[in-house]
Amino acid sequence: MSAPAKSIVPNPTPLGIEPSFGFGDRLGVATPGHLASLREAGGPIRGIFSQQSIREMSRTSRTPEEVMAAAIGALEQGGFSDPWSADADHLKTPDDVRNTMSAGFVFFTIDPSDHVDQKADNYSAVELENKLADAREHAPWIDNYLGKTIKLDSIEIEMTDEALSRAAVKYGKAICKTIELARFVAAEAMRQGKEYELELSVDETEQPTTPVEHYVIADQLREAGVQVVSLAPRFIGDFEKGVDFKGDLVTLEASLKVHAEIAEKLGPYKLSLHSGSDKVSMYNLLAQATKGRFHVKTAGTSYLEALRVAAHHDEPFFREIVDFSRGRYDTDKATYHVSAECSDAPPASEVSDVAELERLYLECWSDVPEGKGFTAPGRQILHCTFGSVVTDPELGPRLKALLCDKADAYTELLREHFVRHLQPLRIG
């Protein structure tokens, strides 16, 4: 089959509340596989092909311009002409916004996690009262909600004193910082003459976002004139990097419905699933609960499929990466939500069969039950250490060269991998 003719790719554009899927590409060579999967299984789901956080750009020594150019080049080669978007992820400063907007990004994910009190859910009554005294300057809204009942289809949200106090302590300052940065995005877009849309990420917390907290956050943004196209709460259960959802799916389904109803009532805006890679068992539930109004964000899983290319085509190199990653894991995992330990998977030298080594560190779809995702702890060891591998003066160039040499193999692995992500979302 001949390759599609080159096309003039449209600029990335805001997608509004259409269902969307973010394909993170940390190496700059994954977009052909992403595009193949979207064409096969995406249906109405729109692709966000340039998606990278400032943290990821720092760890891979890439610039916003390089991330954008890699995606556009691949889309052009693939003859792509549909609407698509570009996500500047986990933004925390005006400089982050300015630099990514100048490079052409149009989807701006605000991350105020540095201003979230991670311990708020566990404070005693006395501790909570003391914390609230300081939090009130950032949360003058408490009395406006106190005693109210918000009626949804699934539940009634009771705005109790304790729930509002914990919301104020936990998220009060973060809400203020979000509004501040959102207004900067709007001003910068006007200065640069650019389109934009906003996402808020409050998922990187230890405790789930309660219905009270979600409602207050979204309502306060609305009161401030900040319109978000999607919001990422911290859902119940565990959303660890590189593996499937951990938790009770029945409880999650009920919670998703509540969050989706809040998003409908105060938006409408999409519910956004961060750390969405490989959460296959819950995709159908997310799509159903939101009635197709969702955004899913993936990134590291494409890097893991790059390492699968090494496992299939350069066994000594794959073994070298495994051992290097084991040596870096305890340091590199510090900023990630993972539970794996190096003791959960053996050193490469203890596994003679490369196919078994692949199963231990990457897992294989042939071994996974239908409707489920990967669970092998070795995946987390490789996932968290991507930055160290990519920026290593020897390993990084070798990996990139291998992927260029085996471009068709990498594209095919990514196609199969993401079809398994997109199918349950589209069907749901």
Tab-separated table of C-alpha atoms in Angstrom:
chain	number	residue	atom	x	y	z
A	1	MET	CA	0.000	0.000	0.000
A	2	SER	CA	1.397	3.370	-0.964
A	3	ALA	CA	1.973	6.000	1.709
A	4	PRO	CA	-0.553	8.857	1.974
A	5	ALA	CA	0.367	11.947	0.038
A	6	LYS	CA	1.914	14.790	1.971
A	7	SER	CA	-0.494	17.482	3.073
A	8	ILE	CA	-0.410	20.938	4.525
A	9	VAL	CA	-1.288	20.212	8.121
A	10	PRO	CA	-3.705	22.676	9.741
A	11	ASN	CA	-2.428	24.512	12.773
A	12	PRO	CA	-3.414	23.039	16.132
A	13	THR	CA	-6.709	24.453	17.276
A	14	PRO	CA	-8.952	24.402	20.363
A	15	LEU	CA	-11.180	21.319	20.280
A	16	GLY	CA	-13.819	22.447	22.743
A	17	ILE	CA	-15.738	19.656	24.437
A	18	GLU	CA	-15.235	17.075	21.697
A	19	PRO	CA	-13.778	13.828	23.082
A	20	SER	CA	-9.991	13.967	22.884
A	21	PHE	CA	-6.960	11.785	23.463
A	22	GLY	CA	-3.488	13.070	24.256
A	23	PHE	CA	-0.558	11.196	22.701
A	24	GLY	CA	2.589	12.154	24.550
A	25	ASP	CA	5.725	11.688	22.445
A	26	ARG	CA	8.854	12.020	24.559
A	27	LEU	CA	11.219	10.967	21.784
A	28	GLY	CA	9.766	12.882	18.849
A	29	VAL	CA	9.265	9.824	16.627
A	30	ALA	CA	6.000	8.295	17.893
A	31	THR	CA	3.409	10.349	16.006
A	32	PRO	CA	3.163	8.002	12.958
A	33	GLY	CA	2.021	5.201	15.261
A	34	HIS	CA	-0.306	7.504	17.172
A	35	LEU	CA	-1.897	8.657	13.940
A	36	ALA	CA	-2.320	5.081	12.674
A	37	SER	CA	-4.173	4.073	15.837
A	38	LEU	CA	-6.444	7.125	15.783
A	39	ARG	CA	-7.375	6.514	12.160
A	40	GLU	CA	-8.200	2.890	12.888
A	41	ALA	CA	-10.038	3.128	16.191
A	42	GLY	CA	-10.577	6.765	17.168
A	43	GLY	CA	-13.914	7.420	15.525
A	44	PRO	CA	-15.065	10.845	16.802
A	45	ILE	CA	-12.139	11.156	19.227
A	46	ARG	CA	-9.794	14.011	18.325
A	47	GLY	CA	-6.029	13.678	18.646
A	48	ILE	CA	-3.738	15.892	20.690
A	49	PHE	CA	-0.443	14.979	19.063
A	50	SER	CA	1.865	17.563	20.617
A	51	GLN	CA	1.549	16.963	24.330
A	52	GLN	CA	4.414	17.521	26.709
A	53	SER	CA	4.822	18.941	30.177
A	54	ILE	CA	7.535	21.364	31.136
A	55	ARG	CA	8.871	18.650	33.435
A	56	GLU	CA	9.095	16.179	30.561
A	57	MET	CA	10.768	18.722	28.278
A	58	SER	CA	13.370	19.359	30.957
A	59	ARG	CA	14.011	15.652	31.447
A	60	THR	CA	14.380	14.988	27.728
A	61	SER	CA	16.243	18.237	26.904
A	62	ARG	CA	13.626	19.200	24.293
A	63	THR	CA	12.162	22.618	23.557
A	64	PRO	CA	8.493	23.410	22.884
A	65	GLU	CA	9.453	24.197	19.289
A	66	GLU	CA	11.071	20.775	18.867
A	67	VAL	CA	8.030	18.991	20.282
A	68	MET	CA	5.737	20.884	17.928
A	69	ALA	CA	7.942	20.400	14.862
A	70	ALA	CA	8.187	16.633	15.385
A	71	ALA	CA	4.403	16.247	15.466
A	72	ILE	CA	3.727	18.537	12.513
A	73	GLY	CA	6.353	16.816	10.382
A	74	ALA	CA	4.863	13.387	11.048
A	75	LEU	CA	1.293	14.555	10.449
A	76	GLU	CA	2.378	16.099	7.167
A	77	GLN	CA	4.051	12.868	6.088
A	78	GLY	CA	0.880	11.011	7.019
A	79	GLY	CA	-1.372	13.216	4.930
A	80	PHE	CA	-3.326	14.364	7.974
A	81	SER	CA	-5.769	17.241	7.580
A	82	ASP	CA	-8.300	16.884	10.418
A	83	PRO	CA	-8.544	19.236	13.419
A	84	TRP	CA	-5.988	18.442	16.114
A	85	SER	CA	-4.526	20.116	19.164
A	86	ALA	CA	-1.320	20.687	21.129
A	87	ASP	CA	-1.202	20.481	24.928
A	88	ALA	CA	1.288	22.422	27.020
A	89	ASP	CA	0.947	20.230	30.080
A	90	HIS	CA	1.426	20.944	33.791
A	91	LEU	CA	2.095	24.671	33.485
A	92	LYS	CA	3.007	26.513	36.674
A	93	THR	CA	4.512	29.877	35.674
A	94	PRO	CA	3.903	32.728	33.214
A	95	ASP	CA	7.166	31.845	31.472
A	96	ASP	CA	5.849	28.310	30.878
A	97	VAL	CA	2.766	29.796	29.228
A	98	ARG	CA	4.647	32.396	27.190
A	99	ASN	CA	7.174	29.922	25.801
A	100	THR	CA	4.706	27.203	24.853
A	101	MET	CA	2.194	29.612	23.352
A	102	SER	CA	4.926	31.128	21.186
A	103	ALA	CA	5.705	27.635	19.894
A	104	GLY	CA	2.099	27.084	18.790
A	105	PHE	CA	0.490	25.240	21.694
A	106	VAL	CA	-3.203	26.058	22.157
A	107	PHE	CA	-4.309	23.780	25.016
A	108	PHE	CA	-2.932	24.955	28.350
A	109	THR	CA	-3.072	22.670	31.377
A	110	ILE	CA	-2.707	24.639	34.594
A	111	ASP	CA	-1.146	22.702	37.458
A	112	PRO	CA	-1.492	24.404	40.884
A	113	SER	CA	-0.427	21.280	42.800
A	114	ASP	CA	2.403	23.142	44.570
A	115	HIS	CA	-0.308	25.132	46.371
A	116	VAL	CA	-2.502	22.185	47.411
A	117	ASP	CA	-2.350	21.108	51.066
A	118	GLN	CA	-1.837	17.366	50.651
A	119	LYS	CA	-2.537	16.645	54.323
A	120	ALA	CA	-5.898	18.414	54.558
A	121	ASP	CA	-8.003	15.248	54.595
A	122	ASN	CA	-6.198	13.917	57.659
A	123	TYR	CA	-6.179	16.949	59.950
A	124	SER	CA	-7.915	16.586	63.310
A	125	ALA	CA	-10.705	19.001	64.163
A	126	VAL	CA	-8.289	21.213	66.092
A	127	GLU	CA	-5.648	21.123	63.363
A	128	LEU	CA	-8.274	21.895	60.735
A	129	GLU	CA	-9.518	24.907	62.672
A	130	ASN	CA	-5.988	26.262	63.008
A	131	LYS	CA	-5.246	25.743	59.294
A	132	LEU	CA	-8.526	27.353	58.323
A	133	ALA	CA	-7.571	30.577	60.070
A	134	ASP	CA	-4.758	31.029	57.526
A	135	ALA	CA	-6.702	29.614	54.569
A	136	ARG	CA	-9.658	32.003	54.842
A	137	GLU	CA	-7.850	34.798	52.991
A	138	HIS	CA	-7.725	32.523	49.939
A	139	ALA	CA	-11.244	31.156	50.492
A	140	PRO	CA	-13.674	33.992	51.234
A	141	TRP	CA	-16.362	31.869	49.596
A	142	ILE	CA	-16.982	29.456	52.493
A	143	ASP	CA	-20.025	31.231	53.904
A	144	ASN	CA	-21.587	31.490	50.432
A	145	TYR	CA	-21.862	27.693	50.245
A	146	LEU	CA	-22.413	26.763	53.890
A	147	GLY	CA	-25.634	24.868	54.467
A	148	LYS	CA	-26.530	24.553	50.790
A	149	THR	CA	-27.520	21.288	49.102
A	150	ILE	CA	-26.561	20.732	45.474
A	151	LYS	CA	-28.945	18.285	43.805
A	152	LEU	CA	-27.545	16.029	41.121
A	153	ASP	CA	-29.101	12.993	39.460
A	154	SER	CA	-26.866	10.590	41.398
A	155	ILE	CA	-26.552	12.269	44.793
A	156	GLU	CA	-27.153	15.395	46.790
A	157	ILE	CA	-23.988	17.257	47.760
A	158	GLU	CA	-24.233	18.587	51.310
A	159	MET	CA	-22.131	21.694	51.868
A	160	THR	CA	-21.238	21.042	55.491
A	161	ASP	CA	-18.912	23.125	57.622
A	162	GLU	CA	-16.290	20.377	57.802
A	163	ALA	CA	-16.377	19.604	54.078
A	164	LEU	CA	-16.020	23.269	53.157
A	165	SER	CA	-13.286	23.828	55.721
A	166	ARG	CA	-11.237	20.958	54.303
A	167	ALA	CA	-11.886	22.212	50.764
A	168	ALA	CA	-10.656	25.682	51.745
A	169	VAL	CA	-7.515	24.364	53.424
A	170	LYS	CA	-6.794	21.868	50.657
A	171	TYR	CA	-7.570	23.915	47.557
A	172	GLY	CA	-8.134	27.555	48.564
A	173	LYS	CA	-4.719	28.852	47.559
A	174	ALA	CA	-4.599	26.573	44.505
A	175	ILE	CA	-7.851	28.073	43.208
A	176	CYS	CA	-6.421	31.576	43.534
A	177	LYS	CA	-3.230	30.591	41.719
A	178	THR	CA	-5.250	28.927	38.966
A	179	ILE	CA	-7.313	32.052	38.382
A	180	GLU	CA	-4.158	34.173	38.355
A	181	LEU	CA	-2.410	31.997	35.759
A	182	ALA	CA	-5.582	31.580	33.690
A	183	ARG	CA	-5.893	35.335	33.405
A	184	PHE	CA	-2.272	35.510	32.296
A	185	VAL	CA	-2.985	32.926	29.580
A	186	ALA	CA	-5.876	35.078	28.329
A	187	ALA	CA	-3.768	38.248	28.342
A	188	GLU	CA	-0.842	36.547	26.626
A	189	ALA	CA	-3.110	35.050	23.981
A	190	MET	CA	-4.470	38.502	23.245
A	191	ARG	CA	-0.936	39.912	23.054
A	192	GLN	CA	0.225	37.156	20.698
A	193	GLY	CA	-3.035	37.036	18.743
A	194	LYS	CA	-3.501	33.316	19.490
A	195	GLU	CA	-6.403	30.995	20.206
A	196	TYR	CA	-6.374	29.043	23.447
A	197	GLU	CA	-8.357	26.815	25.780
A	198	LEU	CA	-7.747	25.848	29.401
A	199	GLU	CA	-7.591	22.681	31.430
A	200	LEU	CA	-7.201	22.518	35.204
A	201	SER	CA	-5.292	19.630	36.740
A	202	VAL	CA	-5.825	18.854	40.423
A	203	ASP	CA	-5.141	15.138	40.041
A	204	GLU	CA	-1.647	15.038	41.526
A	205	THR	CA	-2.793	14.769	45.137
A	206	GLU	CA	-2.655	11.928	47.618
A	207	GLN	CA	-6.385	12.031	48.388
A	208	PRO	CA	-9.343	11.972	45.952
A	209	THR	CA	-11.170	15.160	45.022
A	210	THR	CA	-14.545	15.057	46.787
A	211	PRO	CA	-17.790	16.189	45.129
A	212	VAL	CA	-17.805	19.245	47.407
A	213	GLU	CA	-14.261	20.129	46.370
A	214	HIS	CA	-14.922	19.609	42.665
A	215	TYR	CA	-18.056	21.724	42.823
A	216	VAL	CA	-16.376	24.579	44.701
A	217	ILE	CA	-13.325	24.583	42.405
A	218	ALA	CA	-15.404	24.687	39.222
A	219	ASP	CA	-17.879	27.192	40.619
A	220	GLN	CA	-15.141	29.545	41.784
A	221	LEU	CA	-13.501	29.439	38.363
A	222	ARG	CA	-16.855	30.246	36.784
A	223	GLU	CA	-17.419	33.126	39.211
A	224	ALA	CA	-13.998	34.500	38.251
A	225	GLY	CA	-14.821	34.319	34.552
A	226	VAL	CA	-12.359	31.482	33.909
A	227	GLN	CA	-13.760	28.979	31.429
A	228	VAL	CA	-12.148	25.536	31.374
A	229	VAL	CA	-12.648	23.049	28.591
A	230	SER	CA	-11.643	20.171	30.847
A	231	LEU	CA	-10.872	19.471	34.484
A	232	ALA	CA	-8.850	16.599	35.928
A	233	PRO	CA	-9.927	15.684	39.462
A	234	ARG	CA	-8.079	13.160	41.557
A	235	PHE	CA	-10.386	10.181	41.102
A	236	ILE	CA	-10.784	7.439	43.680
A	237	GLY	CA	-8.516	4.413	43.427
A	238	ASP	CA	-4.889	4.339	42.352
A	239	PHE	CA	-3.687	5.773	39.042
A	240	GLU	CA	-0.085	4.653	39.056
A	241	LYS	CA	2.215	5.220	36.114
A	242	GLY	CA	2.547	2.505	33.498
A	243	VAL	CA	-0.074	0.082	34.817
A	244	ASP	CA	-3.838	-0.428	34.824
A	245	PHE	CA	-6.238	1.169	37.321
A	246	LYS	CA	-5.996	-0.244	40.822
A	247	GLY	CA	-9.203	-0.189	42.804
A	248	ASP	CA	-12.856	-1.179	42.825
A	249	LEU	CA	-14.441	-0.498	39.441
A	250	VAL	CA	-18.005	-0.403	40.806
A	251	THR	CA	-17.086	2.330	43.275
A	252	LEU	CA	-15.151	4.178	40.589
A	253	GLU	CA	-18.116	4.031	38.208
A	254	ALA	CA	-20.412	5.650	40.772
A	255	SER	CA	-17.825	8.349	41.488
A	256	LEU	CA	-17.275	9.078	37.786
A	257	LYS	CA	-20.998	9.673	37.349
A	258	VAL	CA	-21.008	12.263	40.143
A	259	HIS	CA	-17.982	14.102	38.738
A	260	ALA	CA	-19.519	14.004	35.254
A	261	GLU	CA	-22.765	15.495	36.559
A	262	ILE	CA	-20.850	18.339	38.214
A	263	ALA	CA	-19.007	18.964	34.933
A	264	GLU	CA	-22.353	19.099	33.121
A	265	LYS	CA	-23.948	21.398	35.686
A	266	LEU	CA	-21.101	23.906	35.932
A	267	GLY	CA	-19.761	23.723	32.391
A	268	PRO	CA	-20.228	21.818	30.356
A	269	TYR	CA	-16.597	20.736	30.328
A	270	LYS	CA	-14.793	17.455	29.814
A	271	LEU	CA	-13.602	15.197	32.606
A	272	SER	CA	-9.891	14.682	32.094
A	273	LEU	CA	-8.057	11.486	33.013
A	274	HIS	CA	-4.383	12.100	33.700
A	275	SER	CA	-1.951	9.228	34.121
A	276	GLY	CA	-4.328	7.709	31.593
A	277	SER	CA	-1.824	5.346	30.008
A	278	ASP	CA	-2.809	1.692	30.179
A	279	LYS	CA	-5.957	2.243	32.313
A	280	VAL	CA	-7.833	-0.026	29.915
A	281	SER	CA	-10.211	-1.521	32.489
A	282	MET	CA	-11.850	1.851	33.206
A	283	TYR	CA	-11.968	3.517	29.783
A	284	ASN	CA	-15.430	2.220	28.970
A	285	LEU	CA	-16.730	3.475	32.326
A	286	LEU	CA	-15.230	6.924	31.752
A	287	ALA	CA	-16.752	7.227	28.293
A	288	GLN	CA	-20.173	6.110	29.493
A	289	ALA	CA	-20.236	8.300	32.605
A	290	THR	CA	-19.270	11.404	30.640
A	291	LYS	CA	-21.455	10.519	27.625
A	292	GLY	CA	-18.372	10.928	25.468
A	293	ARG	CA	-17.266	14.206	26.992
A	294	PHE	CA	-13.774	13.205	28.115
A	295	HIS	CA	-10.084	13.839	27.656
A	296	VAL	CA	-7.483	11.126	28.264
A	297	LYS	CA	-3.827	11.961	28.660
A	298	THR	CA	-1.025	9.451	27.982
A	299	ALA	CA	2.734	9.842	27.667
A	300	GLY	CA	5.150	7.298	29.105
A	301	THR	CA	3.457	4.301	27.540
A	302	SER	CA	4.790	5.309	24.094
A	303	TYR	CA	8.305	5.312	25.542
A	304	LEU	CA	7.761	1.795	26.885
A	305	GLU	CA	6.735	0.633	23.423
A	306	ALA	CA	9.994	2.142	22.136
A	307	LEU	CA	11.836	-0.122	24.552
A	308	ARG	CA	9.837	-3.048	23.191
A	309	VAL	CA	11.448	-2.301	19.824
A	310	ALA	CA	14.810	-2.781	21.540
A	311	ALA	CA	13.620	-6.044	23.119
A	312	HIS	CA	12.614	-7.369	19.686
A	313	HIS	CA	15.508	-6.072	17.607
A	314	ASP	CA	18.535	-5.451	19.859
A	315	GLU	CA	18.515	-7.765	22.866
A	316	PRO	CA	21.874	-6.646	24.355
A	317	PHE	CA	20.742	-3.013	24.206
A	318	PHE	CA	17.423	-3.822	25.894
A	319	ARG	CA	19.273	-5.618	28.683
A	320	GLU	CA	21.556	-2.627	29.095
A	321	ILE	CA	18.572	-0.275	29.421
A	322	VAL	CA	16.922	-2.546	32.000
A	323	ASP	CA	19.989	-2.574	34.226
A	324	PHE	CA	20.636	1.146	33.759
A	325	SER	CA	17.023	1.908	34.669
A	326	ARG	CA	17.191	-0.264	37.760
A	327	GLY	CA	20.161	1.797	38.896
A	328	ARG	CA	18.282	5.073	38.382
A	329	TYR	CA	14.836	4.057	39.597
A	330	ASP	CA	15.014	4.960	43.283
A	331	THR	CA	16.130	8.489	42.355
A	332	ASP	CA	13.911	9.084	39.340
A	333	LYS	CA	10.670	7.770	40.855
A	334	ALA	CA	10.520	10.614	43.408
A	335	THR	CA	8.051	12.711	41.399
A	336	TYR	CA	5.860	9.807	40.260
A	337	HIS	CA	2.974	7.887	41.797
A	338	VAL	CA	4.290	4.316	41.657
A	339	SER	CA	4.518	1.370	44.035
A	340	ALA	CA	7.018	-0.933	42.320
A	341	GLU	CA	10.380	-1.687	43.900
A	342	CYS	CA	13.481	-2.977	42.135
A	343	SER	CA	13.056	-6.205	44.089
A	344	ASP	CA	9.782	-6.801	42.213
A	345	ALA	CA	11.668	-7.640	39.005
A	346	PRO	CA	15.037	-9.384	38.593
A	347	PRO	CA	18.191	-7.920	37.010
A	348	ALA	CA	18.558	-8.679	33.319
A	349	SER	CA	21.470	-11.011	34.029
A	350	GLU	CA	19.143	-13.379	35.927
A	351	VAL	CA	16.762	-13.846	32.985
A	352	SER	CA	18.281	-15.750	30.049
A	353	ASP	CA	15.218	-15.636	27.762
A	354	VAL	CA	14.653	-12.174	26.297
A	355	ALA	CA	10.958	-12.946	25.762
A	356	GLU	CA	10.603	-13.562	29.488
A	357	LEU	CA	12.545	-10.377	30.236
A	358	GLU	CA	10.087	-8.509	28.020
A	359	ARG	CA	7.149	-10.001	29.943
A	360	LEU	CA	8.654	-8.992	33.265
A	361	TYR	CA	9.471	-5.402	32.289
A	362	LEU	CA	6.949	-4.568	29.567
A	363	GLU	CA	4.328	-7.340	29.621
A	364	CYS	CA	2.633	-8.554	26.438
A	365	TRP	CA	-0.925	-8.096	25.223
A	366	SER	CA	-1.179	-11.827	24.529
A	367	ASP	CA	-0.893	-12.429	28.281
A	368	VAL	CA	-3.510	-9.862	29.320
A	369	PRO	CA	-7.231	-10.728	29.715
A	370	GLU	CA	-9.644	-8.962	27.381
A	371	GLY	CA	-10.664	-5.555	28.701
A	372	LYS	CA	-7.711	-5.264	31.064
A	373	GLY	CA	-4.393	-3.407	30.958
A	374	PHE	CA	-0.838	-4.154	31.970
A	375	THR	CA	0.098	-4.730	35.618
A	376	ALA	CA	3.772	-5.819	35.587
A	377	PRO	CA	5.748	-3.780	38.178
A	378	GLY	CA	8.806	-3.819	35.937
A	379	ARG	CA	7.000	-1.351	33.657
A	380	GLN	CA	7.206	1.292	36.369
A	381	ILE	CA	10.956	0.819	36.711
A	382	LEU	CA	11.375	1.571	33.010
A	383	HIS	CA	8.675	4.257	32.909
A	384	CYS	CA	10.106	6.547	35.596
A	385	THR	CA	13.636	6.473	34.244
A	386	PHE	CA	12.897	7.670	30.714
A	387	GLY	CA	14.614	11.019	31.263
A	388	SER	CA	17.837	9.422	32.445
A	389	VAL	CA	17.888	7.055	29.469
A	390	VAL	CA	16.997	9.643	26.830
A	391	THR	CA	19.561	12.178	28.050
A	392	ASP	CA	22.327	9.648	28.618
A	393	PRO	CA	25.057	10.497	26.055
A	394	GLU	CA	25.309	6.892	24.914
A	395	LEU	CA	21.902	5.301	25.503
A	396	GLY	CA	19.791	8.202	24.220
A	397	PRO	CA	21.318	8.453	20.728
A	398	ARG	CA	21.376	4.654	20.392
A	399	LEU	CA	17.682	4.415	21.199
A	400	LYS	CA	16.766	7.180	18.779
A	401	ALA	CA	18.878	5.574	16.030
A	402	LEU	CA	17.249	2.194	16.618
A	403	LEU	CA	13.763	3.704	16.391
A	404	CYS	CA	14.648	5.483	13.155
A	405	ASP	CA	16.069	2.263	11.725
A	406	LYS	CA	13.036	0.245	12.844
A	407	ALA	CA	10.465	2.983	12.248
A	408	ASP	CA	7.894	0.643	10.716
A	409	ALA	CA	8.170	-1.785	13.627
A	410	TYR	CA	7.719	1.040	16.155
A	411	THR	CA	4.727	2.412	14.274
A	412	GLU	CA	3.080	-1.015	14.235
A	413	LEU	CA	3.625	-1.567	17.963
A	414	LEU	CA	2.140	1.833	18.739
A	415	ARG	CA	-0.793	1.236	16.410
A	416	GLU	CA	-1.728	-2.000	18.169
A	417	HIS	CA	-1.082	-0.529	21.598
A	418	PHE	CA	-3.282	2.532	21.204
A	419	VAL	CA	-6.050	0.757	19.322
A	420	ARG	CA	-6.488	-1.150	22.595
A	421	HIS	CA	-6.789	2.203	24.370
A	422	LEU	CA	-9.104	3.879	21.897
A	423	GLN	CA	-11.563	1.058	21.209
A	424	PRO	CA	-13.160	0.929	24.697
A	425	LEU	CA	-13.308	4.726	24.817
A	426	ARG	CA	-15.033	4.933	21.444
A	427	ILE	CA	-17.422	2.059	22.192
A	428	GLY	CA	-18.258	3.504	25.607
